[in-house]
Coordinates of N, CA and C in Angstrom, one line a residue:
X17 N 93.8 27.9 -15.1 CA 94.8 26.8 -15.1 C 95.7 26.9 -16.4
X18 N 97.2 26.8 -16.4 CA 97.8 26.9 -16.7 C 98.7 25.3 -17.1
X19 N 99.7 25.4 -18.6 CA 100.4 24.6 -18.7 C 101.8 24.5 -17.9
X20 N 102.1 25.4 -17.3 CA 103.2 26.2 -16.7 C 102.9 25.4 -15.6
X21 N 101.6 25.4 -14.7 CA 101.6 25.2 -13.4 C 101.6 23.7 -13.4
X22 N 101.3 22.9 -14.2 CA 101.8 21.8 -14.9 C 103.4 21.1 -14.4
X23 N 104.0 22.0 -15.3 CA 105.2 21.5 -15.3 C 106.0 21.7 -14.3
X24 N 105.5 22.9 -13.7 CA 106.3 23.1 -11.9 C 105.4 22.1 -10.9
X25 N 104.7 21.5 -11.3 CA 104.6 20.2 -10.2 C 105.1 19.2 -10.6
X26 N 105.3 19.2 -12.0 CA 105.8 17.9 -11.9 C 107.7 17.9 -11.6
X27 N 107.8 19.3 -12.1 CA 109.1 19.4 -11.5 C 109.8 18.9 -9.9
X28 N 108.6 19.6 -9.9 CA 108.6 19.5 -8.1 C 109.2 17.9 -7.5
X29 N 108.1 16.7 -8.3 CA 108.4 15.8 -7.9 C 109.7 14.9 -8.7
X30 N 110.7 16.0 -9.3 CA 111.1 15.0 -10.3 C 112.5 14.3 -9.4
X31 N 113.3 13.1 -9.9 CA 114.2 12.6 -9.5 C 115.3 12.4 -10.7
X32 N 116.2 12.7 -10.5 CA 117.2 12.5 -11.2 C 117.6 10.5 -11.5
X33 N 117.9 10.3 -10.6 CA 117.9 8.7 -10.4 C 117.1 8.1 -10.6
X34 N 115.8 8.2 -11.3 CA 114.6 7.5 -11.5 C 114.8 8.2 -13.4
X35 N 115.1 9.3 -13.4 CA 115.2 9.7 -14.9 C 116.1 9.2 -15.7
X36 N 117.3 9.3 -14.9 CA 118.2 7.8 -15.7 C 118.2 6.3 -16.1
X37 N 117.4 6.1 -14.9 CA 116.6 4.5 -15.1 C 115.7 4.9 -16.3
X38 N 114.6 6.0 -16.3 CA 113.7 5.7 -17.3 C 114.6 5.7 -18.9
X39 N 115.5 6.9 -18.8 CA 116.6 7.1 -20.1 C 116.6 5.6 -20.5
X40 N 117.3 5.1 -19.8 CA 117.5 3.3 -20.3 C 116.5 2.4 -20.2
X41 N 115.4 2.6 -20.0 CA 114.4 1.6 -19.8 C 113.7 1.7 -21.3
X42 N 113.2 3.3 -21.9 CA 112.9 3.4 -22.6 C 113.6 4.1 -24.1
X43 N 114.9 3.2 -23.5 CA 115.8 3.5 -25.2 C 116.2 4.3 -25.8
X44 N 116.4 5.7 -25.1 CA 116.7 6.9 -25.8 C 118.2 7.3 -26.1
X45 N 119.1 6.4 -26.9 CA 119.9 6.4 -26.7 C 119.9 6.9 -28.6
X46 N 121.1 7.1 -29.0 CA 121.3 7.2 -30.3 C 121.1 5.5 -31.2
X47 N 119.8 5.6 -32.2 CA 119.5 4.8 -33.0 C 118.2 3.7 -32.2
X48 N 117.9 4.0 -31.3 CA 117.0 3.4 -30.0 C 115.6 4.5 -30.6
X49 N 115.0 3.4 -30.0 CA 113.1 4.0 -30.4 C 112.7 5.4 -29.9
X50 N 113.2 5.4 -28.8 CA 113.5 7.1 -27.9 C 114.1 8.0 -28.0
X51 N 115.1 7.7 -28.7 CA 116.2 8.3 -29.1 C 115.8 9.9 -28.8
X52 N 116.5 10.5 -28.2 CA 115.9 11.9 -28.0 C 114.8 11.9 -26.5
X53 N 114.3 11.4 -26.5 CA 113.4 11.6 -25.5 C 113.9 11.9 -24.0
X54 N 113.4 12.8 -23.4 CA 113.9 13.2 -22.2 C 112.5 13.0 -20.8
X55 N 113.7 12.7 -19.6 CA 112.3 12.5 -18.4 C 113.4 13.2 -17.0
X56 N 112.3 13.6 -16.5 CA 112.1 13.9 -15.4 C 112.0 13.5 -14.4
X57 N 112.0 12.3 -14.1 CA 111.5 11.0 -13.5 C 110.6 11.1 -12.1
X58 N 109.3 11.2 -13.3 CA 108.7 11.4 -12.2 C 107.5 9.9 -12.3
X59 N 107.0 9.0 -11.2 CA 106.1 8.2 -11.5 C 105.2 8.8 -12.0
X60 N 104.2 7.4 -12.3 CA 103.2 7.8 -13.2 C 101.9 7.7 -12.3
X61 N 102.4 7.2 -10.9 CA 101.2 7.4 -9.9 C 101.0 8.8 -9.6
X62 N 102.3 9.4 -9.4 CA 102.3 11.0 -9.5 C 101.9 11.8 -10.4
X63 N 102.1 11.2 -11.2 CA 101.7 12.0 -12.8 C 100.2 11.8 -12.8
X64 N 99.3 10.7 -12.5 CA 98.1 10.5 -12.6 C 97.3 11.8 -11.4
X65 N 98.2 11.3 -10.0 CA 97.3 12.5 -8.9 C 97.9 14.1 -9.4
X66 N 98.6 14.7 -10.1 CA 98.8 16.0 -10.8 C 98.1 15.8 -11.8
X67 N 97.5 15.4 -12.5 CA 96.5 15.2 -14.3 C 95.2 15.5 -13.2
X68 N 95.2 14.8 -12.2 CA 93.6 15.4 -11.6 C 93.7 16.5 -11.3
X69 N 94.9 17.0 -10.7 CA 94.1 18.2 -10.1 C 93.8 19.3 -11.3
X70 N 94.5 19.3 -12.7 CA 93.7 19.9 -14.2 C 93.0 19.6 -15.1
X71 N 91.7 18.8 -14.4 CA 91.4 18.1 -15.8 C 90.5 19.2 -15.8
X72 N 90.4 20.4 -15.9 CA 90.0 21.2 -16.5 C 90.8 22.6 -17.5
X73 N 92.0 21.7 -17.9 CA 92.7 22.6 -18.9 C 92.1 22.7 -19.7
X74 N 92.6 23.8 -20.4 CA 91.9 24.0 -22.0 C 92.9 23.6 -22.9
X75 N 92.5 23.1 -24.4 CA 93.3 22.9 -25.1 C 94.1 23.3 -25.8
X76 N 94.6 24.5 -25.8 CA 95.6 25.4 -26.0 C 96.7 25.1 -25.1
X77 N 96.5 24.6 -23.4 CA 97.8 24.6 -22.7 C 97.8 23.0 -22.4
X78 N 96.7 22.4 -22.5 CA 97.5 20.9 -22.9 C 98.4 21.0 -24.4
X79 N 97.9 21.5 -25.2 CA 98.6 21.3 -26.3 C 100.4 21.7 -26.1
X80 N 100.4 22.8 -25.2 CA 102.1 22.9 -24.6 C 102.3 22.0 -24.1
X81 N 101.3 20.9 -23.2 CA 102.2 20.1 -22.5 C 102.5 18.6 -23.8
X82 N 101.8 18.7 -24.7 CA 101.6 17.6 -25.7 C 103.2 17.9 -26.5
X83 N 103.2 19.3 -26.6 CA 104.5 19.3 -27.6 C 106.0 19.5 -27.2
X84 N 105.8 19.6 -25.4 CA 107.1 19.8 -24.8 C 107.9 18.2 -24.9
X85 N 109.3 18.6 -25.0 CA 110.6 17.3 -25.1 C 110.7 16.4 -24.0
X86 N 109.6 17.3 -22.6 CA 109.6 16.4 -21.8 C 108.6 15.1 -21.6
X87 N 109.2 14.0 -21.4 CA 108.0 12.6 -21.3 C 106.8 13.1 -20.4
X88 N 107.3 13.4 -19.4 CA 106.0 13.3 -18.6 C 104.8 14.7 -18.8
X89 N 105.6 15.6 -19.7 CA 104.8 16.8 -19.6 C 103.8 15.8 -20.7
X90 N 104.1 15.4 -21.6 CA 103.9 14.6 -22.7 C 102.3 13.8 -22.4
X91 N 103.0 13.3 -21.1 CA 101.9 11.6 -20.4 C 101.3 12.4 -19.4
X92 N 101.4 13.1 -18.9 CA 100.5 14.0 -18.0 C 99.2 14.8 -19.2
X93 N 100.0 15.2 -20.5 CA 98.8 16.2 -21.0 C 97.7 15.3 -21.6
X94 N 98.3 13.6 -21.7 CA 97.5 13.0 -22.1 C 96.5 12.1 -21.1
X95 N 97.0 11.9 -20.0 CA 96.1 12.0 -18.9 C 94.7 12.7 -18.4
X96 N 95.4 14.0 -19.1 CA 94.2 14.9 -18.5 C 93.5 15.2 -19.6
X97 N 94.1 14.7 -20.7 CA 92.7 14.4 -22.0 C 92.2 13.4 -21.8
X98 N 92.4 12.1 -21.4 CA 91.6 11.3 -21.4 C 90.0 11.0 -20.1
X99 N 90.9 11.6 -19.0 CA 90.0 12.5 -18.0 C 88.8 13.2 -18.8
X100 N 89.2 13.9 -19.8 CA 88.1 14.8 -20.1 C 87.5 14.0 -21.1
X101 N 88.1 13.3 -22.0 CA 87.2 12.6 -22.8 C 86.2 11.7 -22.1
X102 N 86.6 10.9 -21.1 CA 85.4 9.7 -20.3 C 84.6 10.7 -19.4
X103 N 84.6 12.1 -19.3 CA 83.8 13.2 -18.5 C 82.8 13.4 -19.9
X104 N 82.9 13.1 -20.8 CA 82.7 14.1 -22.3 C 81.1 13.9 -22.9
X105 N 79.9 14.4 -23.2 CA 79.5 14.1 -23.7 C 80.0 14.1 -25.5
X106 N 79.0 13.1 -26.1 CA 79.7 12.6 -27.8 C 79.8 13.8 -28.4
X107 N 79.2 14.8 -28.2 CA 80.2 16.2 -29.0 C 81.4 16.5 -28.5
X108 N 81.5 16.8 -27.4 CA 82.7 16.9 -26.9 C 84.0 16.0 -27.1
X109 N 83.4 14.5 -27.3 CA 84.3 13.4 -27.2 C 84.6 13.4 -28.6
X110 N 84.3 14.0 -29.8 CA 84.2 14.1 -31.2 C 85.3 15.4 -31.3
X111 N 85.3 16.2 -30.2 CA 86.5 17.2 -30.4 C 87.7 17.0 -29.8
X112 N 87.5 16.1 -28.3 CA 88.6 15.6 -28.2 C 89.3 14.7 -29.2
X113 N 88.9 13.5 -29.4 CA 88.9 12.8 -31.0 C 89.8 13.5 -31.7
X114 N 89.2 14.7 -32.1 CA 90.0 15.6 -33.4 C 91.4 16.2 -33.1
X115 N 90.9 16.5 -31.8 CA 92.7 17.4 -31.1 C 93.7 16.0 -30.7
X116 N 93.2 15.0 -30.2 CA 94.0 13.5 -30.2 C 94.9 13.2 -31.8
X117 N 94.1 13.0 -32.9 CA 94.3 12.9 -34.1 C 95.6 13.8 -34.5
X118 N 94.9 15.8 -34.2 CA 95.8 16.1 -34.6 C 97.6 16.2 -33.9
X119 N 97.6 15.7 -32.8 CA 98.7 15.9 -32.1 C 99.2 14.3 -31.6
X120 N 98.9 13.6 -33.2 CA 99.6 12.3 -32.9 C 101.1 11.8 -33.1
X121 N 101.5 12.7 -33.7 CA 103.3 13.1 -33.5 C 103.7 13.4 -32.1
X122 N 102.9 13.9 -31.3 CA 103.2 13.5 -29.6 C 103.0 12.5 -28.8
X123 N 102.5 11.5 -29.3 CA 102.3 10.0 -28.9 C 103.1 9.2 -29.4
X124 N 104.7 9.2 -28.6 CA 106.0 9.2 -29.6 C 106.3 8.2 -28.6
X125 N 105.6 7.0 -27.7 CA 107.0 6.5 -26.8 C 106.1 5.2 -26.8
X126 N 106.0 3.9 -26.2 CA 104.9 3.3 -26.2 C 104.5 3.2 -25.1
X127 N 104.6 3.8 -23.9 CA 103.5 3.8 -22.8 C 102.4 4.9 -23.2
X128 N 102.9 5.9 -23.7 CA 101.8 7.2 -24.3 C 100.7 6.4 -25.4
X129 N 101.6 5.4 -26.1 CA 100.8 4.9 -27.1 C 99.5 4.1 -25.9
X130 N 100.1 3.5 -25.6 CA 99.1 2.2 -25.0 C 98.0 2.8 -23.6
X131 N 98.3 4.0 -23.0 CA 97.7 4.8 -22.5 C 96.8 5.4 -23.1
X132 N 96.5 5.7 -23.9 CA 95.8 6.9 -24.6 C 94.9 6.3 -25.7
X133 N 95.6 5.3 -26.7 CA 95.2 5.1 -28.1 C 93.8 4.0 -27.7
X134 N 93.7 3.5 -26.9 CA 92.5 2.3 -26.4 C 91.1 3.1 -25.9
X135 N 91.6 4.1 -25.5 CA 90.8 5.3 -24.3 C 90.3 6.4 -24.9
X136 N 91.0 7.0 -25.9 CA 90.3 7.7 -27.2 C 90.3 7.5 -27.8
X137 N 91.4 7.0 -29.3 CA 90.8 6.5 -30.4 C 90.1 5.4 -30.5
X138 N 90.2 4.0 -29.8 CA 89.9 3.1 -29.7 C 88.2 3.3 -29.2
X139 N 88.2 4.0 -28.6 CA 86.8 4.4 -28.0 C 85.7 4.9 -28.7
X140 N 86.3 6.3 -29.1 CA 85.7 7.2 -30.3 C 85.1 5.9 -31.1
X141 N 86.1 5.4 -31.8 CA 85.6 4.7 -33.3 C 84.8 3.5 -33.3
X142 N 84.8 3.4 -32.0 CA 83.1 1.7 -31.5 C 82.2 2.2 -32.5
X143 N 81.2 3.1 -32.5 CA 80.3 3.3 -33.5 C 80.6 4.5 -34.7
X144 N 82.1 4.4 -35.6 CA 82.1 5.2 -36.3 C 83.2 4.5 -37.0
X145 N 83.1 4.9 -38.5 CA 84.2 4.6 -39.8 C 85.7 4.6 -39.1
X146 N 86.3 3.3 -39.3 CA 87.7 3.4 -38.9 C 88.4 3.4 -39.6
X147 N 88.3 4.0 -41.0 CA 89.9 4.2 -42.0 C 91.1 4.6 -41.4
X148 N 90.9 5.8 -40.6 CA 92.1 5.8 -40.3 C 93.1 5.3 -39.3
X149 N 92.9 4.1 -39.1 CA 93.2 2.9 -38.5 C 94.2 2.2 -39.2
X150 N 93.6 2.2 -41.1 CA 94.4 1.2 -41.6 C 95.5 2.6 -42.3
X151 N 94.7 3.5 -42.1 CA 96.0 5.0 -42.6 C 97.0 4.2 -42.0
X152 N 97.2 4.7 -40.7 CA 98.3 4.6 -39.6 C 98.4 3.3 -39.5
X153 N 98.2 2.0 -39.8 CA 99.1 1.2 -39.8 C 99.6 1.2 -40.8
X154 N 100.0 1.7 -42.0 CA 100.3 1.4 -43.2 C 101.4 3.2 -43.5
X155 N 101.0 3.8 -41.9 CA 102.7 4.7 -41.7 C 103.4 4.2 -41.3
X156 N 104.8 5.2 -42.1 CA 106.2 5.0 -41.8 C 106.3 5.1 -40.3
X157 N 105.9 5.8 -39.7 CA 106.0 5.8 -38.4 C 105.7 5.2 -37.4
X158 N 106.3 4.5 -36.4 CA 106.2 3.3 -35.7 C 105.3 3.5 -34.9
X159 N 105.1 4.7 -34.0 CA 104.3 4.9 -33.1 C 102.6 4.8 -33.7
X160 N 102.4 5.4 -35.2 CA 101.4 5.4 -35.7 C 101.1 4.0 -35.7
X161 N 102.1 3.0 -36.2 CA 101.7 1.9 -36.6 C 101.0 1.1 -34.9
X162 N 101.7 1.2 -34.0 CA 101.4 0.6 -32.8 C 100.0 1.1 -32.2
X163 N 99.9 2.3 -32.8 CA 98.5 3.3 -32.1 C 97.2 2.7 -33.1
X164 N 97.5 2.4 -34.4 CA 96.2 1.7 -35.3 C 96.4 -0.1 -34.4
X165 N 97.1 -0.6 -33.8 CA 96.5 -1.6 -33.3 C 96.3 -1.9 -32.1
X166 N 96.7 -0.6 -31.3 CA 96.7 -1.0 -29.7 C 95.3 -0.2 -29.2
X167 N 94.6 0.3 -30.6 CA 93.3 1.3 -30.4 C 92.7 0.2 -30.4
X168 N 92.6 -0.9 -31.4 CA 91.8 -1.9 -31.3 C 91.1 -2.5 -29.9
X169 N 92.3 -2.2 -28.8 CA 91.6 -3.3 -27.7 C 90.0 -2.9 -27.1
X170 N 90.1 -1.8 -27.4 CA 88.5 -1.1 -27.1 C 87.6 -1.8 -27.8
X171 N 87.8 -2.3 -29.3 CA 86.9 -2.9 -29.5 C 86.8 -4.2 -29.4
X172 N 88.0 -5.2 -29.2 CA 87.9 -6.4 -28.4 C 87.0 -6.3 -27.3
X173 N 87.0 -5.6 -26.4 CA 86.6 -5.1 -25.2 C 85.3 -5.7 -25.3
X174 N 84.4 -4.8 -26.6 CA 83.2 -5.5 -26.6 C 83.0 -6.8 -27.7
X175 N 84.1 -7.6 -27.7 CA 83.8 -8.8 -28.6 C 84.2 -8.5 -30.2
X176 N 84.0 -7.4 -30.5 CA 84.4 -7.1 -32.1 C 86.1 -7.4 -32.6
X177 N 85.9 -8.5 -33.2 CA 87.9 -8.6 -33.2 C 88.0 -8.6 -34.8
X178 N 87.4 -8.1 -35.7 CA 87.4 -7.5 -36.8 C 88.6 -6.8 -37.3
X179 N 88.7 -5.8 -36.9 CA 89.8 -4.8 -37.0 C 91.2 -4.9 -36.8
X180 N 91.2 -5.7 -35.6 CA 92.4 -6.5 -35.1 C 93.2 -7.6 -35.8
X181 N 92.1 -8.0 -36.4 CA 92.6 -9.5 -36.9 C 93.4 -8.8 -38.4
X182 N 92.4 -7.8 -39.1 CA 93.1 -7.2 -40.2 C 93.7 -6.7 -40.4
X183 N 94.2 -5.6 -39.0 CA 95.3 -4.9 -39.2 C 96.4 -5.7 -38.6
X184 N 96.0 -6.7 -38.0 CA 97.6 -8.0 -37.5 C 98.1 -8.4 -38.7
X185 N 97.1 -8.3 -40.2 CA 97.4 -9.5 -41.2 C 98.6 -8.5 -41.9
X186 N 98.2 -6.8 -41.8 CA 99.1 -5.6 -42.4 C 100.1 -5.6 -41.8
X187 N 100.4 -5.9 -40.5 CA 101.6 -5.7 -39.8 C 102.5 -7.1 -39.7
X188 N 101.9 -8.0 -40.4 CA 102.6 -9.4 -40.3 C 104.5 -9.3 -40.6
X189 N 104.8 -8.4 -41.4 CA 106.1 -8.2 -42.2 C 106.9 -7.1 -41.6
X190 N 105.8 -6.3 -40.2 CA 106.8 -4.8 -39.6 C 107.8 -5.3 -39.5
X191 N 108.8 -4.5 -39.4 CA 110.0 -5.0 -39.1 C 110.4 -4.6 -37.6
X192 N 109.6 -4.0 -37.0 CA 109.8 -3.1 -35.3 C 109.4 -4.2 -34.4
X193 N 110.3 -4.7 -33.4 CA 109.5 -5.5 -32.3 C 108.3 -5.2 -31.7
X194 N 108.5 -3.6 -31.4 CA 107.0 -3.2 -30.1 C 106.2 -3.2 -31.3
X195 N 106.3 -3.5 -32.5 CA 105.0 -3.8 -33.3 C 104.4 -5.4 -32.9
X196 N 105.6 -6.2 -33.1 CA 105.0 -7.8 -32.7 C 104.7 -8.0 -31.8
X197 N 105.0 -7.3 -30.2 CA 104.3 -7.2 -29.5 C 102.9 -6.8 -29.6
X198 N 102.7 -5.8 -29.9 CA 101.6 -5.1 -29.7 C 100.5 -5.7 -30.4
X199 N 101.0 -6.8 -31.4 CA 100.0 -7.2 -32.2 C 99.7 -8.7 -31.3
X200 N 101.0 -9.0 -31.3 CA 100.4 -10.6 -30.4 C 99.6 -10.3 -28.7
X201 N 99.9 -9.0 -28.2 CA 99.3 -8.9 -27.2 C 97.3 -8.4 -27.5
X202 N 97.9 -7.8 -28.6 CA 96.1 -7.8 -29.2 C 95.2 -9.0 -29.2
X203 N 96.1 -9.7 -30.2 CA 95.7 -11.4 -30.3 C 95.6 -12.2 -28.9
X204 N 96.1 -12.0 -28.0 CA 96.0 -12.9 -26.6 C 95.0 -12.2 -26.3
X205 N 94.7 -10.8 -26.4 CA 93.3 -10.2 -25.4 C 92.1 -10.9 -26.2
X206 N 92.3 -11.0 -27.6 CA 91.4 -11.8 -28.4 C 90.8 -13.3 -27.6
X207 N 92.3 -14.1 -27.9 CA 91.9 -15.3 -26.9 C 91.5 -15.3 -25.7
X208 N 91.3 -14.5 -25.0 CA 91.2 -14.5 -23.8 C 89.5 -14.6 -23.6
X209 N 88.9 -13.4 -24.9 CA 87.6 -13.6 -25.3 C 87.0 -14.7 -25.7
X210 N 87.4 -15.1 -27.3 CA 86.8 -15.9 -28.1 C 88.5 -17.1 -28.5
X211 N 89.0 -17.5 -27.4 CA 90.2 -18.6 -28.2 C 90.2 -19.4 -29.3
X212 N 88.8 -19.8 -29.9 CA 88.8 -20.3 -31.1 C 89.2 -19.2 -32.1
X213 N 88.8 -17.9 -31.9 CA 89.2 -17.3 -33.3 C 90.4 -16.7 -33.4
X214 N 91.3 -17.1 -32.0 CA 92.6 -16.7 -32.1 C 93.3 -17.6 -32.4
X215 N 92.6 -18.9 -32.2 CA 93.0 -20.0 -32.6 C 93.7 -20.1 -34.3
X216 N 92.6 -19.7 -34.5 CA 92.2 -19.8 -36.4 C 93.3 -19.2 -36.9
X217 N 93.3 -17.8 -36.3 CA 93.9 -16.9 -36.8 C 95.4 -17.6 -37.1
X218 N 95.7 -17.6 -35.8 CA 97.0 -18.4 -35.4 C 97.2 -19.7 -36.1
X219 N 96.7 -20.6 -36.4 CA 96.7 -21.8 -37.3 C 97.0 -21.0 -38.9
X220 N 95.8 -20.1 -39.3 CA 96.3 -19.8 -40.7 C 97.9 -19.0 -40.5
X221 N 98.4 -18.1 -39.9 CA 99.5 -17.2 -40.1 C 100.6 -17.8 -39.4
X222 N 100.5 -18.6 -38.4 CA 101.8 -18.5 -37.1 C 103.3 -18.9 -38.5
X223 N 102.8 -19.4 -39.4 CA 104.5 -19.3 -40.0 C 104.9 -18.4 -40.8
X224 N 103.7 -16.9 -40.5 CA 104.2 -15.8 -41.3 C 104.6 -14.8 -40.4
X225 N 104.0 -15.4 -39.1 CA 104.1 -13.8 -37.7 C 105.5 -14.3 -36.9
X226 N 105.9 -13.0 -36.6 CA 107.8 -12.9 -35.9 C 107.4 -13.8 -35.2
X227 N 108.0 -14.0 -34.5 CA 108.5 -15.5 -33.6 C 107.9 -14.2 -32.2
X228 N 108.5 -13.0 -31.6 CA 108.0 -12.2 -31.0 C 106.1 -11.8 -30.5
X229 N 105.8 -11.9 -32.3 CA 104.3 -11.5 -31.9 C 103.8 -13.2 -31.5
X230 N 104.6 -14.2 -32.1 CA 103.5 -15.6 -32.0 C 104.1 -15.8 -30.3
X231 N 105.0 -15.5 -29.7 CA 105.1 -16.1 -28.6 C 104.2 -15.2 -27.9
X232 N 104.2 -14.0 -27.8 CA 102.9 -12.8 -26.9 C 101.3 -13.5 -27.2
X233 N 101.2 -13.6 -28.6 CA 99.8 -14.3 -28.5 C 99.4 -15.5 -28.0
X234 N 100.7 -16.3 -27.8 CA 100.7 -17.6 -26.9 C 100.9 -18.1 -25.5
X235 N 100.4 -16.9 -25.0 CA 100.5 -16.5 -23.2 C 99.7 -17.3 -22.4
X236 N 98.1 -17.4 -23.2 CA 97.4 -17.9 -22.6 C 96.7 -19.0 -23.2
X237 N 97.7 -19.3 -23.9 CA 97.5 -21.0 -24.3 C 98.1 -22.0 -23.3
X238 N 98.2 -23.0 -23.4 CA 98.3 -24.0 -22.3 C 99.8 -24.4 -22.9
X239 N 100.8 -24.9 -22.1 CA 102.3 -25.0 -22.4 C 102.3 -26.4 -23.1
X240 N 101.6 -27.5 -23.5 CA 101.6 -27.7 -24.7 C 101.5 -27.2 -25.8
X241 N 100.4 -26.2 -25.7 CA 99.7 -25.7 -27.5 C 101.2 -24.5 -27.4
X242 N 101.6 -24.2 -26.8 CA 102.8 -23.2 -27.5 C 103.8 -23.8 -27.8
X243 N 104.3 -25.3 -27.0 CA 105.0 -25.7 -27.5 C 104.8 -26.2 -29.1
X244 N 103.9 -27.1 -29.3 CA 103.8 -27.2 -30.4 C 103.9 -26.0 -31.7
X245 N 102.8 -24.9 -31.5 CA 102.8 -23.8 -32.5 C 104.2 -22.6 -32.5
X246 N 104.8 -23.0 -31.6 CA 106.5 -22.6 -31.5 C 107.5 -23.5 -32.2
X247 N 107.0 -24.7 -32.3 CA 108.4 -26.1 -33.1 C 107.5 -25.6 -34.2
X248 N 106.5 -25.4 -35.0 CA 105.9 -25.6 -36.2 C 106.7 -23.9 -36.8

């Protein structure tokens, strides 16, 4: 299996008029979060049924598909890692881990982020040291910063909202919107679990957090309580 044989399917299925929509959907315009970013337009239901038919690439030619300009070669090579990582036993899942880590400069858009970062890093680090969590939120780079908190939801998953709550308190001042998303959408998965401690949270900070992350955290509050913690 081949990276090549890859990219001629996805070729196969690509549309022009669906790659222009995505161009503008996902902002690749000069000074835009994408800026640069190119697609093929190919869905991502397609992109999922082609990631099966390789999830037995090796990591040398996912790694072509991780560093090609194209989006979907991009979200396909990360597909078929995550495929192999939930196949993995914990050595294995410890090397995927490492090759994820090292090829985090290709987790450059935020569907790649929110795809991937919950599913392996967020996974990997349930029973292991998470420094490099608060590394990458505390990079210059945006994607980094959205990947140290959207890894979190894995450990919400199991009730731990530790990590989340800390690295929300780091990113209180980002200046990037898909950060205040990503962090009030963390926070609402929170509530969804334990609403008193999103509660809390929310009572100590809502007059420090964007107006963006406090409205995402207040999805699944009742249209009283957001009214109120929206006029305050």
């Amino acid at each position: 299996m081949k990276a090549e044989q890859v990219k001629s399917e996805l070729k196969k299925m690509a549309d022009r008029k669906r790659a222009a929509v995505s161009h503008r959907f996902f902002k690749t315009g000069p000074g835009e979060y994408g800026h640069g970013d190119l697609f093929l337009g190919v869905t991502v239901p397609d992109q999922r049924k082609i990631a099966r038919k390789f999830t037995k690439l090796k990591y040398p030619e996912i790694e072509k598909l991780l560093l090609s300009s194209w989006h979907e070669h991009r979200l396909t090579g990360l597909l078929i890692l995550i495929d192999q990582y939930e196949k993995a036993d914990l050595a294995d899942r410890k090397n995927i881990f490492n090759f994820y880590c090292r090829h985090l400069d290709s987790v450059n858009n935020w569907d790649l982020v929110d795809v991937s970062a919950p599913r392996i890093m967020g996974d990997y680090l349930i029973n292991q040291e998470r420094k490099i969590l608060y590394k990458l939120a505390g990079s210059k780079n945006l994607w980094h910063r959205r990947i140290s908190i959207v890894a979190t939801l894995a450990f919400i998953r199991n009730h731990d909202f530790r990590d989340t709550l800390k690295i929300t308190r780091m990113l209180l001042k980002d200046d990037q919107d898909l950060i205040h998303k990503a962090a009030g959408w963390m926070l609402r998965e929170v509530g969804k679990r334990d609403l008193l401690t999103a509660k809390e949270f929310i009572d100590q900070y809502h007059s420090e957090m964007p107006r963006t992350m406090l409205r995402y955290s207040l999805e699944r509050f009742s249209a009283e309580e957001r009214k109120y913690y929206l006029k305050r």
